[in-house]
Amino acid sequence: MILTVETTPFTDQKPGTSGLRKKVKVFQQPRYAENFIQSVFDSLDGFAGQTLVLGGDGRFLNREVIQVALRMAAANGFGRVLVGQGGILSTPAASNVIRQYGAFGGLVLSASHNPGGPDEDFGIKYNIANGGPAPEAVTEAIFANTLKIASYKTIEAPDVDLDTVGTTDLAGMTVQVIDPVADYAALMETLFDFAAIRDLLASGFVMQFDAMSAVTGPYATEIFERRLGAPAGTVRNGVPLPDFGHHHPDPNLVHAKDLYDALMAPDGPDFGAASDGDGDRNLIIGKHCYVTPSDSLALLAANAHLAPGYARGLAGIARSMPTSGAADRVAAALGIPLFETPTGWKFFGNLLDAGLATICGEESAGTGSDHVREKDGIWAVLLWLNVLAARRQPVAAIMAEHWAQYGRNYYARHDYEAIETTRADALMARLRGSLETLPGTQTAAGPVSMADDFSYTDPTDGSVSSRQGVRVLFADGSRIVFRLSGTGTQGATLRVYLERYEPADGNLGQETAAALAPLIAAAEELALIVAHTGMAEPSVIT
């Protein structure tokens, strides 16, 4: 029996860069998750009898919200729900399931790289039929519905067994619990030369992968240890935990410091990698060589042809605006287009669907291709392994050769986290108000040559996205970007992106902090960060 439950709106359910993210205690409020899920369904047409994909990263509250969503999907008329065993589906695996099974769309329960636990974060996002995050038109419709919702639909039914692969009838809707790893691992075998990677790993090459007690543990164990033959124990922290083992599952040099230290040790492994809470980000470290996400995108694009799935070459490369210009030089050398988009993987979806781009990346450790419509941490690690298997050189040597050919983009991101929102907004408002007068301004990094607020026109549908971040460019090609992040759950996060290009015949061996020191000083001069935020230094530097 379908129940119609009266409700009243919450005013804080506006999706951010990738769905709705709040503290667990916010989602635990009566009707909070139900309101948002119903608002998603109310924004869609034509799903009666269709298939919905459902799963998450295993964080605290994941199982409970899956049961809520199953009852609501049945009440709203879906014909089938594919749910990952144990409620588990990495974000890229969910995208693959949507595409492989021709699903109408999917609900992905995750707050990505944010911490998990009863006092931490939870999230829900909707992915459309191409497997990618809902575009802005859909998320705006969802938010509009959250502000006027008066009721939601559900059914009375016992919880569905999520731990046993098989099918269950739920009020006339089929619930099919699927192996969360099998389809994804099979897809990876079609893209990469597993035989060559097995030979590499059998040759004495040692790798470590840190799953950060998050969703990629089962995927990494199946692929790296079982299918590729890496020794047991190659995968660290391989069991997904609701609180991620009290760690922050963000694969950067702060939260994956143990892995970094291992790769920097004299007797450390040859290659290290990590992924985040929901499996869509990656960290790449070679022996004594950390690879920035921007450099990783450029290197993978330049060498993608070494993997069978990309032997045909690339149609184009897409990067988010704050990502460094390293990939631009690869695109120019390959004679293919380079697309600069706003931050958010949803902006790559149209380019991938139209066949305009093959590989995409963001400086925030997200890289992927047209195999799914999400960034994909395991995919990036496998492509690196394929390159290493083909070239048989250390990571440091491969990066040195890359810079010698293309030049080097010295790059860093400074995050100022949990700033009072009004103070962060005031900083950005001041910057935007000074755009016309910034050109010609003298700074520690030299004179400003141009400043703007980035706007993007989608080449496939003509949609426009404005106010995507303030860019300050300098005469020597350096730049600073200021942007407020849409992925946090508390206050605001100011991201400051710093980039300086050194040509191939320049000084390619500098320490990044020294190379960027003039830009760091200029950022403070231009934005008055300390005065606006009260923070003398960034929370995180990546």
Coordinates of C-alpha atoms in Angstrom, one line a residue, residues 63-404:
R63 CA 22.3 1.4 4.8
E64 CA 19.5 3.3 6.5
V65 CA 19.0 5.8 3.7
I66 CA 19.2 2.9 1.1
Q67 CA 16.1 1.3 2.8
V68 CA 14.3 4.7 2.8
A69 CA 15.1 5.1 -0.9
L70 CA 14.0 1.6 -1.8
R71 CA 10.6 2.1 -0.2
M72 CA 10.2 5.5 -1.9
A73 CA 11.3 4.2 -5.3
A74 CA 8.6 1.5 -5.1
A75 CA 5.9 4.0 -4.0
N76 CA 6.9 6.3 -6.9
G77 CA 6.6 3.7 -9.6
F78 CA 10.1 2.5 -10.5
G79 CA 10.0 -1.1 -11.9
R80 CA 13.4 -2.2 -10.7
V81 CA 16.3 -1.1 -8.4
L82 CA 19.8 -2.4 -8.8
V83 CA 21.6 -2.0 -5.5
G84 CA 25.2 -2.9 -4.7
Q85 CA 25.7 -5.8 -2.3
G86 CA 26.0 -4.4 1.2
G87 CA 24.8 -1.1 -0.1
I88 CA 28.2 -0.6 -1.7
L89 CA 28.8 1.0 -5.1
S90 CA 31.7 3.3 -5.8
T91 CA 30.7 6.4 -7.7
P92 CA 32.4 5.3 -11.0
A93 CA 31.0 1.8 -10.6
A94 CA 27.5 3.3 -10.2
S95 CA 28.0 5.3 -13.4
N96 CA 29.0 2.1 -15.2
V97 CA 26.0 0.1 -13.9
I98 CA 23.7 2.9 -15.0
R99 CA 25.2 2.8 -18.5
Q100 CA 25.6 -1.0 -18.8
Y101 CA 22.1 -1.8 -17.7
G102 CA 20.3 1.1 -19.5
A103 CA 19.0 2.5 -16.2
F104 CA 16.9 5.6 -16.0
G105 CA 19.3 7.1 -13.5
G106 CA 20.8 6.5 -10.0
L107 CA 21.0 7.7 -6.5
V108 CA 24.6 7.8 -5.2
L109 CA 24.9 8.1 -1.4
S110 CA 28.2 9.7 -0.7
A111 CA 29.9 12.8 0.6
S112 CA 32.9 11.9 -1.5
H113 CA 36.2 12.7 0.2
N114 CA 34.6 14.2 3.3
P115 CA 34.9 12.3 6.6
G116 CA 32.3 9.8 7.8
G117 CA 30.8 8.8 11.1
P118 CA 27.9 9.8 13.3
D119 CA 29.3 13.4 13.7
E120 CA 30.6 13.7 10.2
D121 CA 29.2 14.0 6.7
F122 CA 26.6 12.3 4.4
G123 CA 25.4 13.1 0.9
I124 CA 23.0 12.2 -1.8
K125 CA 23.3 13.0 -5.5
Y126 CA 21.3 12.0 -8.6
N127 CA 23.0 10.7 -11.7
I128 CA 21.2 10.8 -15.1
A129 CA 20.9 8.1 -17.7
N130 CA 24.3 8.8 -19.2
G131 CA 25.8 7.8 -15.8
G132 CA 27.0 11.3 -15.0
P133 CA 26.0 13.8 -12.3
A134 CA 22.8 15.7 -12.9
P135 CA 23.3 18.9 -14.9
E136 CA 22.5 22.3 -13.4
A137 CA 19.0 22.4 -15.0
V138 CA 18.1 19.2 -13.1
T139 CA 19.7 20.2 -9.8
E140 CA 18.0 23.6 -10.0
A141 CA 14.7 21.8 -10.5
I142 CA 15.4 19.6 -7.5
F143 CA 16.1 22.6 -5.3
A144 CA 12.9 24.3 -6.5
N145 CA 11.0 21.2 -5.5
T146 CA 12.6 21.1 -2.0
L147 CA 11.2 24.5 -1.3
K148 CA 7.6 23.6 -2.1
I149 CA 7.3 20.0 -1.2
A150 CA 4.1 19.1 0.7
S151 CA 4.2 15.3 0.8
Y152 CA 6.3 12.3 -0.1
K153 CA 5.4 8.7 -1.1
T154 CA 6.6 5.6 0.6
I155 CA 5.3 2.1 1.5
E156 CA 5.2 0.0 4.7
A157 CA 7.6 -2.9 4.2
P158 CA 10.4 -4.7 6.1
D159 CA 14.0 -3.9 5.3
V160 CA 15.4 -5.6 2.2
D161 CA 18.3 -8.0 2.6
L162 CA 21.2 -6.0 1.1
D163 CA 23.9 -8.6 1.8
T164 CA 22.7 -11.5 -0.4
V165 CA 23.1 -11.3 -4.2
G166 CA 19.7 -12.0 -5.8
T167 CA 16.3 -10.5 -6.3
T168 CA 13.5 -9.5 -4.0
D169 CA 9.9 -8.3 -4.7
L170 CA 9.1 -5.0 -2.9
A171 CA 5.5 -4.0 -3.4
G172 CA 5.7 -5.0 -7.1
M173 CA 9.1 -3.5 -7.7
T174 CA 12.1 -5.8 -8.2
V175 CA 15.1 -5.2 -6.0
Q176 CA 18.2 -6.8 -7.5
V177 CA 21.2 -6.9 -5.3
I178 CA 24.3 -7.1 -7.5
D179 CA 28.0 -7.8 -7.0
P180 CA 29.4 -4.2 -6.8
V181 CA 32.8 -5.1 -8.2
A182 CA 32.3 -7.7 -11.0
D183 CA 31.0 -5.4 -13.8
Y184 CA 33.5 -2.7 -13.0
A185 CA 36.5 -5.0 -13.0
A186 CA 35.4 -6.6 -16.3
L187 CA 35.2 -3.1 -17.8
M188 CA 38.7 -2.3 -16.7
E189 CA 40.0 -5.5 -18.4
T190 CA 38.7 -4.2 -21.7
L191 CA 40.6 -0.9 -21.4
F192 CA 44.1 -2.0 -20.1
D193 CA 46.7 -4.5 -20.9
F194 CA 46.4 -6.7 -17.8
A195 CA 48.9 -9.2 -19.1
A196 CA 51.6 -6.5 -19.3
I197 CA 50.7 -5.1 -15.9
R198 CA 50.9 -8.7 -14.4
D199 CA 54.4 -9.0 -15.9
L200 CA 55.4 -5.7 -14.4
L201 CA 54.2 -6.7 -11.0
A202 CA 55.9 -10.1 -11.3
S203 CA 59.2 -8.5 -12.2
G204 CA 59.9 -7.2 -8.7
F205 CA 58.0 -3.9 -9.2
V206 CA 56.4 -3.1 -5.9
M207 CA 53.2 -1.0 -5.5
Q208 CA 51.0 0.0 -2.6
F209 CA 47.4 1.1 -2.8
D210 CA 45.7 2.9 0.1
A211 CA 41.9 2.4 0.0
M212 CA 41.6 4.7 3.1
S213 CA 39.1 2.3 4.7
A214 CA 36.7 3.5 2.0
V215 CA 34.7 2.1 -0.9
T216 CA 37.6 1.1 -3.3
G217 CA 39.0 -1.6 -0.9
P218 CA 37.0 -4.4 -2.5
Y219 CA 37.7 -3.1 -6.0
A220 CA 41.4 -2.7 -5.4
T221 CA 41.7 -6.1 -3.8
E222 CA 39.9 -7.9 -6.7
I223 CA 41.8 -6.0 -9.4
F224 CA 45.3 -5.5 -8.1
E225 CA 45.8 -8.6 -5.9
R226 CA 43.5 -11.2 -7.5
R227 CA 43.5 -10.3 -11.2
L228 CA 46.9 -8.7 -11.5
G229 CA 48.8 -10.8 -9.0
A230 CA 50.1 -8.2 -6.6
P231 CA 51.0 -9.8 -3.3
A232 CA 48.4 -9.9 -0.5
G233 CA 48.8 -6.7 1.5
T234 CA 49.4 -4.5 -1.5
V235 CA 46.0 -2.9 -0.7
R236 CA 46.1 -1.0 2.6
N237 CA 43.0 -0.2 4.6
G238 CA 41.0 -2.4 2.2
V239 CA 37.8 -2.9 4.3
P240 CA 35.2 -0.1 3.9
L241 CA 34.2 1.2 7.4
P242 CA 31.3 3.5 8.2
D243 CA 33.7 6.1 9.8
F244 CA 36.6 5.3 7.4
G245 CA 38.7 4.2 10.4
H246 CA 38.4 7.7 12.0
H247 CA 40.5 9.0 9.1
H248 CA 39.7 11.6 6.5
P249 CA 39.4 9.7 3.2
D250 CA 40.8 12.5 1.0
P251 CA 43.9 11.2 -1.0
N252 CA 46.2 14.1 -0.6
L253 CA 49.6 14.7 1.1
V254 CA 48.0 15.5 4.4
H255 CA 45.6 12.7 4.8
A256 CA 47.7 10.0 3.0
K257 CA 50.9 11.1 4.6
D258 CA 51.8 7.5 5.6
L259 CA 51.7 6.4 2.0
Y260 CA 53.8 9.5 1.0
D261 CA 56.4 8.7 3.7
A262 CA 56.6 5.1 2.5
L263 CA 57.4 6.3 -1.1
M264 CA 60.0 8.8 0.1
A265 CA 61.9 6.2 2.1
P266 CA 65.1 4.8 0.7
D267 CA 63.8 1.3 0.6
G268 CA 60.2 2.3 -0.3
P269 CA 58.0 0.8 -3.0
D270 CA 58.2 1.8 -6.7
F271 CA 54.7 3.1 -7.0
G272 CA 52.0 4.3 -4.6
A273 CA 48.4 5.3 -5.1
A274 CA 45.3 6.0 -3.1
S275 CA 41.6 6.8 -3.7
D276 CA 39.0 8.6 -1.7
G277 CA 35.7 7.9 0.1
D278 CA 33.6 7.1 -2.9
G279 CA 36.4 6.0 -5.3
D280 CA 36.4 8.8 -7.8
R281 CA 39.6 10.6 -6.8
N282 CA 43.2 9.4 -7.0
L283 CA 46.7 10.1 -5.6
I284 CA 49.8 9.1 -7.5
I285 CA 53.3 8.9 -6.0
G286 CA 56.4 7.4 -7.5
K287 CA 59.6 6.6 -5.6
H288 CA 60.8 10.0 -4.4
C289 CA 58.3 11.7 -6.8
Y290 CA 54.9 13.1 -6.0
V291 CA 52.8 13.7 -9.1
T292 CA 50.4 16.6 -8.9
P293 CA 46.9 15.9 -10.3
S294 CA 47.4 18.4 -13.0
D295 CA 50.6 16.8 -14.1
S296 CA 49.0 13.4 -13.9
L297 CA 46.2 14.4 -16.3
A298 CA 48.8 15.7 -18.8
L299 CA 51.0 12.7 -18.5
L300 CA 48.2 10.2 -18.9
A301 CA 46.8 12.1 -21.9
A302 CA 50.2 12.1 -23.5
N303 CA 50.7 8.3 -23.0
A304 CA 47.1 7.0 -23.2
H305 CA 47.8 5.4 -26.5
L306 CA 49.9 2.8 -24.7
A307 CA 46.7 1.3 -23.3
P308 CA 44.5 -0.8 -25.6
G309 CA 41.4 1.1 -24.8
Y310 CA 42.9 4.3 -26.1
A311 CA 45.2 3.1 -28.8
R312 CA 43.0 4.9 -31.4
G313 CA 44.1 8.2 -29.9
L314 CA 42.1 10.9 -28.1
A315 CA 39.3 13.0 -29.5
G316 CA 40.1 15.8 -27.1
I317 CA 41.1 16.7 -23.5
A318 CA 38.9 18.6 -21.0
R319 CA 40.1 20.1 -17.8
S320 CA 38.4 22.3 -15.1
M321 CA 39.4 25.9 -15.2
P322 CA 41.5 25.8 -11.9
T323 CA 43.5 22.8 -13.2
S324 CA 46.9 23.8 -14.6
G325 CA 47.6 24.4 -18.3
A326 CA 49.9 21.3 -18.5
A327 CA 47.3 19.4 -20.4
D328 CA 46.9 22.3 -22.8
R329 CA 50.4 21.8 -24.1
V330 CA 49.8 18.0 -24.6
A331 CA 46.6 18.8 -26.6
A332 CA 48.4 21.3 -28.8
A333 CA 51.2 18.7 -29.5
L334 CA 48.6 16.0 -30.3
G335 CA 46.6 18.4 -32.5
I336 CA 43.4 17.9 -30.6
P337 CA 41.1 20.4 -28.8
L338 CA 41.4 21.3 -25.2
F339 CA 38.2 22.3 -23.3
E340 CA 38.3 24.5 -20.2
T341 CA 35.2 24.0 -18.1
P342 CA 33.9 25.1 -14.6
T343 CA 34.7 22.8 -11.7
G344 CA 32.3 19.8 -11.4
W345 CA 32.4 16.6 -13.4
K346 CA 28.9 17.3 -14.7
F347 CA 30.4 19.8 -17.1
F348 CA 32.4 17.1 -18.8
G349 CA 29.3 14.9 -19.5
N350 CA 28.2 16.8 -22.6
L351 CA 31.7 16.8 -24.1
L352 CA 32.1 13.1 -23.6
D353 CA 28.6 12.3 -24.9
A354 CA 29.3 14.3 -28.0
G355 CA 32.6 12.6 -28.6
L356 CA 34.5 15.9 -28.3
A357 CA 36.7 14.7 -25.4
T358 CA 38.2 11.3 -24.4
I359 CA 40.1 12.1 -21.2
C360 CA 39.1 14.7 -18.5
G361 CA 40.6 15.9 -15.3
E362 CA 40.4 18.2 -12.3
E363 CA 43.1 19.5 -10.1
S364 CA 41.2 18.1 -7.1
A365 CA 42.6 14.6 -7.9
G366 CA 39.9 13.6 -10.3
T367 CA 40.7 12.0 -13.6
G368 CA 38.6 9.9 -16.0
S369 CA 37.6 9.1 -19.5
D370 CA 34.7 8.3 -21.7
H371 CA 34.4 4.8 -20.2
V372 CA 32.0 6.2 -17.6
R373 CA 30.7 9.7 -16.8
E374 CA 32.4 10.2 -13.5
K375 CA 36.0 10.6 -12.5
D376 CA 37.5 7.3 -11.5
G377 CA 40.3 6.6 -9.1
I378 CA 41.0 3.0 -9.9
W379 CA 41.0 3.7 -13.6
A380 CA 43.7 6.4 -13.2
V381 CA 45.9 4.0 -11.2
L382 CA 45.5 1.3 -13.8
L383 CA 46.4 3.7 -16.7
W384 CA 49.5 4.7 -14.8
L385 CA 50.4 1.0 -14.3
N386 CA 49.8 0.4 -18.0
V387 CA 52.1 3.3 -18.9
L388 CA 54.7 2.0 -16.4
A389 CA 54.4 -1.5 -17.9
A390 CA 54.9 -0.2 -21.4
R391 CA 57.8 2.2 -20.7
R392 CA 59.6 0.3 -17.9
Q393 CA 60.9 3.5 -16.4
P394 CA 60.5 4.9 -12.9
V395 CA 57.8 7.5 -12.3
A396 CA 60.4 10.2 -11.7
A397 CA 62.2 9.5 -15.0
I398 CA 58.9 9.6 -16.9
M399 CA 57.9 12.9 -15.3
A400 CA 61.4 14.4 -16.1
E401 CA 61.1 13.4 -19.7
H402 CA 57.6 14.9 -19.9
W403 CA 58.7 18.2 -18.5
A404 CA 61.7 18.3 -20.8

